[in-house]
Tab-separated table of C-alpha atoms in Angstrom:
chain	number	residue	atom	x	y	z
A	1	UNK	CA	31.804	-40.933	115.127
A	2	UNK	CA	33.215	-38.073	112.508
A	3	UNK	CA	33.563	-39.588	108.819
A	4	UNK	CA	37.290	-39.351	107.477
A	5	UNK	CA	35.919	-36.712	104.820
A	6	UNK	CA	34.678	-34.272	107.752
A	7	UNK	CA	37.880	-34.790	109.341
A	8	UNK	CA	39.754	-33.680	106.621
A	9	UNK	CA	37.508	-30.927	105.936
A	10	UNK	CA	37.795	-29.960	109.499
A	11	UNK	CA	41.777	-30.185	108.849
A	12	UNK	CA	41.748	-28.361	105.473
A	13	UNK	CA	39.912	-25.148	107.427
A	14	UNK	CA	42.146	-25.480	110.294
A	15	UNK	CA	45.255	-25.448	108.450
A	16	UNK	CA	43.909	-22.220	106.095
A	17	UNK	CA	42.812	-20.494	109.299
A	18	UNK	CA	46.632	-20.878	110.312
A	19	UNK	CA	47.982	-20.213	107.136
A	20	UNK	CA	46.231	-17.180	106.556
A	21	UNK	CA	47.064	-15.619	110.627
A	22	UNK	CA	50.700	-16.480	109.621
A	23	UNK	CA	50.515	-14.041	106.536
A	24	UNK	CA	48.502	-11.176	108.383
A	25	UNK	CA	51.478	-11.791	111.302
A	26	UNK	CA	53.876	-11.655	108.671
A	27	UNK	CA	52.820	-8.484	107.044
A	28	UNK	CA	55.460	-5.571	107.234
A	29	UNK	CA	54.836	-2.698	109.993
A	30	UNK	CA	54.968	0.885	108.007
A	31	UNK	CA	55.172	4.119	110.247
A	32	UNK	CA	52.953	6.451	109.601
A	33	UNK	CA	53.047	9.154	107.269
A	34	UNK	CA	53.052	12.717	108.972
A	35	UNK	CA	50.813	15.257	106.554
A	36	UNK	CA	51.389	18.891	106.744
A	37	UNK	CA	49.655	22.044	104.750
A	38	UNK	CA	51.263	25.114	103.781
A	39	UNK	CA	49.554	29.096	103.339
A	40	UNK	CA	48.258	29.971	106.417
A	41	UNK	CA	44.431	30.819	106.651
A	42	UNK	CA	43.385	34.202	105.700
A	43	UNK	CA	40.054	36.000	106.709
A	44	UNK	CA	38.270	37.762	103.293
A	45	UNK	CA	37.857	40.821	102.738
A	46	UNK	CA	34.237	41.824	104.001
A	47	UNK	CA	33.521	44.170	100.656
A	48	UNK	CA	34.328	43.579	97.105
A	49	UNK	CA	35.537	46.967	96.187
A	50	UNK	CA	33.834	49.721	94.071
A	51	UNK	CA	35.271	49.524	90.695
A	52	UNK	CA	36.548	46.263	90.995
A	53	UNK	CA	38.971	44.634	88.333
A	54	UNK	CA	38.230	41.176	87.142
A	55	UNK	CA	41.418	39.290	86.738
A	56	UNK	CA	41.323	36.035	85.356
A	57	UNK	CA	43.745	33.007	87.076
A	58	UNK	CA	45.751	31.039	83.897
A	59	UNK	CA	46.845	27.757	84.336
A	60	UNK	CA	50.414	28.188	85.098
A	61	UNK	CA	53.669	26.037	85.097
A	62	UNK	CA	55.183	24.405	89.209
A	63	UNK	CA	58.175	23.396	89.636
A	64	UNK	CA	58.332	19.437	88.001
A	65	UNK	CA	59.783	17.965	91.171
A	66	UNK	CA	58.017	19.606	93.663
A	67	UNK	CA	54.919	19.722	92.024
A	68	UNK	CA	53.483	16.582	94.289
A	69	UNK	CA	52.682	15.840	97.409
A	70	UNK	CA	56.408	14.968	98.338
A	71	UNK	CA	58.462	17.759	99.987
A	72	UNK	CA	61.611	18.976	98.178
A	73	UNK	CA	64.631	18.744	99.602
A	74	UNK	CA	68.121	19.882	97.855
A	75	UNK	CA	71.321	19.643	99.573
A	76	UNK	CA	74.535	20.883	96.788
A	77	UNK	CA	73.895	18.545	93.830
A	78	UNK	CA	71.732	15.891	95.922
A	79	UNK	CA	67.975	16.002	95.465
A	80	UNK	CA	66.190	13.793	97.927
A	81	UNK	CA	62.493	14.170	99.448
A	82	UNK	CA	61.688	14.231	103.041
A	83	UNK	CA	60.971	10.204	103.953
A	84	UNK	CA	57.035	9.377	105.443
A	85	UNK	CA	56.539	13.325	105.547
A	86	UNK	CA	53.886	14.494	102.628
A	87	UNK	CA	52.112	17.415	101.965
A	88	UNK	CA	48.226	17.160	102.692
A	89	UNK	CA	47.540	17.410	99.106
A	90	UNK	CA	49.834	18.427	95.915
A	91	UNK	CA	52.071	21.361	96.514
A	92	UNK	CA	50.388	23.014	93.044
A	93	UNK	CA	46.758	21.846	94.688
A	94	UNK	CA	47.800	24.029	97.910
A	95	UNK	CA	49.335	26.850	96.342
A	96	UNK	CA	45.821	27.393	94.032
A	97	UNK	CA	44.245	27.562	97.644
A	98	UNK	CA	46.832	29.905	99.023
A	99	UNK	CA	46.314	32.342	95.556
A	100	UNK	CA	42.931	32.437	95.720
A	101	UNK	CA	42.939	33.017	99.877
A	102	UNK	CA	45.558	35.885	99.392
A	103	UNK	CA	43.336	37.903	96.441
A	104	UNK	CA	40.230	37.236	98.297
A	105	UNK	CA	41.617	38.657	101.923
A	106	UNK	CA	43.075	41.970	100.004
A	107	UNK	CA	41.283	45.313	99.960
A	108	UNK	CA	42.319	46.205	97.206
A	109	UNK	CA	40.527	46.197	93.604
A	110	UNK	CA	41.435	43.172	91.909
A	111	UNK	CA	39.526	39.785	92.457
A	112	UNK	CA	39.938	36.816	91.253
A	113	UNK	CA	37.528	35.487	88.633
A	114	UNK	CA	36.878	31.716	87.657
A	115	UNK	CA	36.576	29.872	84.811
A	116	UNK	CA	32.988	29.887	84.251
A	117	UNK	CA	31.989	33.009	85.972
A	118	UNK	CA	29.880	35.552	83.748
A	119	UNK	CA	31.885	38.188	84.751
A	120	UNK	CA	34.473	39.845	82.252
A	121	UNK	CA	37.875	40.137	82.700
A	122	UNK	CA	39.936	42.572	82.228
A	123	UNK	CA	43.313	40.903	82.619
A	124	UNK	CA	44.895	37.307	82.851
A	125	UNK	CA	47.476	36.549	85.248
A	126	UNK	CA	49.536	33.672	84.956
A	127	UNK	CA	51.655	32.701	87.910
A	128	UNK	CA	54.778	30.064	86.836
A	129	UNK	CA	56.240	28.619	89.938
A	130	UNK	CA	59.901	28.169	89.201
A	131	UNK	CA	61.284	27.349	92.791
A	132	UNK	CA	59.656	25.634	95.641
A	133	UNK	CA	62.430	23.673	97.964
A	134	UNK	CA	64.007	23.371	101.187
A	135	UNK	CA	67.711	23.853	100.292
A	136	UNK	CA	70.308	22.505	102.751
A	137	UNK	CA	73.311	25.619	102.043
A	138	UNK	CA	75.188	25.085	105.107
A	139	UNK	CA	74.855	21.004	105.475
A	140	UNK	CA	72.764	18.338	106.154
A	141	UNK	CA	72.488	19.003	109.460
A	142	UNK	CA	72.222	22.750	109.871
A	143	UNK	CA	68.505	24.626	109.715
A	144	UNK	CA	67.431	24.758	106.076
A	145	UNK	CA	66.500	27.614	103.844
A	146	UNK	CA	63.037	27.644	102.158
A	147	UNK	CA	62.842	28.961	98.694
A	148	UNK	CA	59.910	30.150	96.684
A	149	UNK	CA	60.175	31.880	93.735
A	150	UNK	CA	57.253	32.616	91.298
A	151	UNK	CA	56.974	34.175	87.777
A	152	UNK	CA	54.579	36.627	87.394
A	153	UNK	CA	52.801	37.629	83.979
A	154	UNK	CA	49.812	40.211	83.881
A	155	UNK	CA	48.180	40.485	80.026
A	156	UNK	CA	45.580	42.782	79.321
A	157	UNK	CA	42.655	41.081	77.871
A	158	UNK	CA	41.840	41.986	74.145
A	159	UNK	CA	43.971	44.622	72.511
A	160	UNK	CA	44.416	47.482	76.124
A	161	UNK	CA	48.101	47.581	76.311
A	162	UNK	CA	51.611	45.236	76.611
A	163	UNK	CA	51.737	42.703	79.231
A	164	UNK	CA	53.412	43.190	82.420
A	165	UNK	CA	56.015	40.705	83.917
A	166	UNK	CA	58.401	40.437	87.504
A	167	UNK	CA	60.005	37.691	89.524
A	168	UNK	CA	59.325	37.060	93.129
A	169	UNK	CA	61.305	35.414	95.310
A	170	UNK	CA	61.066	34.688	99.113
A	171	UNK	CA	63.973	33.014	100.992
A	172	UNK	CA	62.816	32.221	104.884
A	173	UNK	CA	65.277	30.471	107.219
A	174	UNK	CA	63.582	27.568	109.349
A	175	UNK	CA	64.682	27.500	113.016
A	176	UNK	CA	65.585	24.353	113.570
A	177	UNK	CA	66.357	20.889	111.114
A	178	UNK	CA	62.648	19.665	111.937
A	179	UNK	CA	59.392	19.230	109.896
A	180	UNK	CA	57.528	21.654	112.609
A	181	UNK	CA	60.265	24.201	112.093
A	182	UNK	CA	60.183	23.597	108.237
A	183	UNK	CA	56.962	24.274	107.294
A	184	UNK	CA	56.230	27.791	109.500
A	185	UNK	CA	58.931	28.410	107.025
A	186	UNK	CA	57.237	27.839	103.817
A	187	UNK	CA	54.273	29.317	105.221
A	188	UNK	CA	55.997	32.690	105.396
A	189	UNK	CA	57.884	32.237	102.497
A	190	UNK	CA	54.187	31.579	100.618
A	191	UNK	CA	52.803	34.831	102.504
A	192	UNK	CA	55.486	37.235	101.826
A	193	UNK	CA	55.505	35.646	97.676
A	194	UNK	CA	51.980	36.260	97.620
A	195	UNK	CA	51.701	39.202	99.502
A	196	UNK	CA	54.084	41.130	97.092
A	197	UNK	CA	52.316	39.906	93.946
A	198	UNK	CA	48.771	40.812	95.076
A	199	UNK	CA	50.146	44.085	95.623
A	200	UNK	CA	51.703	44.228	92.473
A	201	UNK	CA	48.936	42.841	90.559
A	202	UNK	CA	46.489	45.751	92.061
A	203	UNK	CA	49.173	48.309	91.619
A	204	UNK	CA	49.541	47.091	87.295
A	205	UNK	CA	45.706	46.968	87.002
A	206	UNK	CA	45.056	50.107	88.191
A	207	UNK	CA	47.389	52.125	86.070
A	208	UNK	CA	46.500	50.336	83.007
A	209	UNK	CA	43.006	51.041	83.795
A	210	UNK	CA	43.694	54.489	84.125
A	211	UNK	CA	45.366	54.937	81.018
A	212	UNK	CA	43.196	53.364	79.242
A	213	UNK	CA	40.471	56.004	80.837
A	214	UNK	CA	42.793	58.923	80.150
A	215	UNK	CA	41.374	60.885	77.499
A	216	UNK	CA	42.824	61.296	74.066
């Protein structure tokens, strides 16, 4: 025969054991969060080139609200981001990546160097991300517009010559009003940004190189 203590100690564990199913039971049901990355992968260049410029990356400014891991939406006045979609990482984590990808996949002379490398550079380029949204011109429910729009600022380093500075922007329409259209669209939108201000940024280095070889 139990003793009455057991048998409310049997009772007290009972009662917890049903108490505490009732609050896993009870907890709310989230969907899941879909996770997307933007810049598409780019192969590197198999050679660094002869004559290579070193071109240091500055820490530059992103766009305050997009800056996260939420994706930017703007529709008119109305700011709102896209619910249980995220970016993999932050959108100023991911663009770093896409930088560095682009200079390393170019032919051209200028490469990237890091903080902490040994080698000298010649020049510091700053990149200030001013735009970075999916704008909703033509309603809610029509195919968005991806915007990207960058600041560019090349500075010699020491005393070589005046910086250099141009705005890029990239506007790429997304087929259809759905996350898989959407990000393609900021993919191409990153490329074709990027794309122009690699070129650029090999095209300023060069000439002020050669000008500061020129003689007299």
């Amino acid at each position: 025969m139990m003793r009455p203590s057991a048998v409310l100690r049997l009772a007290a564990v009972a009662l917890a054991a049903l108490a505490l199913s009732a609050c896993i039971s009870l907890l709310p049901k989230t969907k899941p969060v879909s996770l997307y990355r933007f810049g598409a992968e780019r192969a590197p260049a198999a050679d660094v080139p002869r004559g290579a410029v070193g071109v240091f990356l500055a820490h530059g400014t992103f766009e305050r609200e997009a800056a996260g891991d939420r994706i930017l939406t703007v529709d008119g006045t109305r700011v709102a981001y896209v619910a249980e979609t995220r970016w993999a990482a932050p959108a100023t984590v991911l663009w770093n990546q896409a930088v560095t990808a682009a200079f390393d996949a170019d032919p051209g002379p200028v490469r990237l160097i890091a903080r902490g490398e040994p080698a000298a550079a010649a020049y510091v380029l700053r990149l200030d991300v001013r735009t970075f949204e999916t704008r909703y011109e033509n309603g809610p429910k029509a195919p968005p517009v991806v915007v990207v729009r960058v600041r560019a600022v090349l500075t010699p380093s020491g005393d070589h010559g005046k910086a250099s500075e141009k705005v890029f922007e990239a506007r790429v329409d997304a087929d259809r009003n759905r996350m898989r259209a959407i990000v393609p669209a900021y993919d191409r939108a990153v490329n074709q940004v990027l794309d122009a201000i690699v070129a650029w940024t090999n095209a300023q280095a060069s000439a002020g190189l050669s000008e500061v070889k020129a003689p007299g």
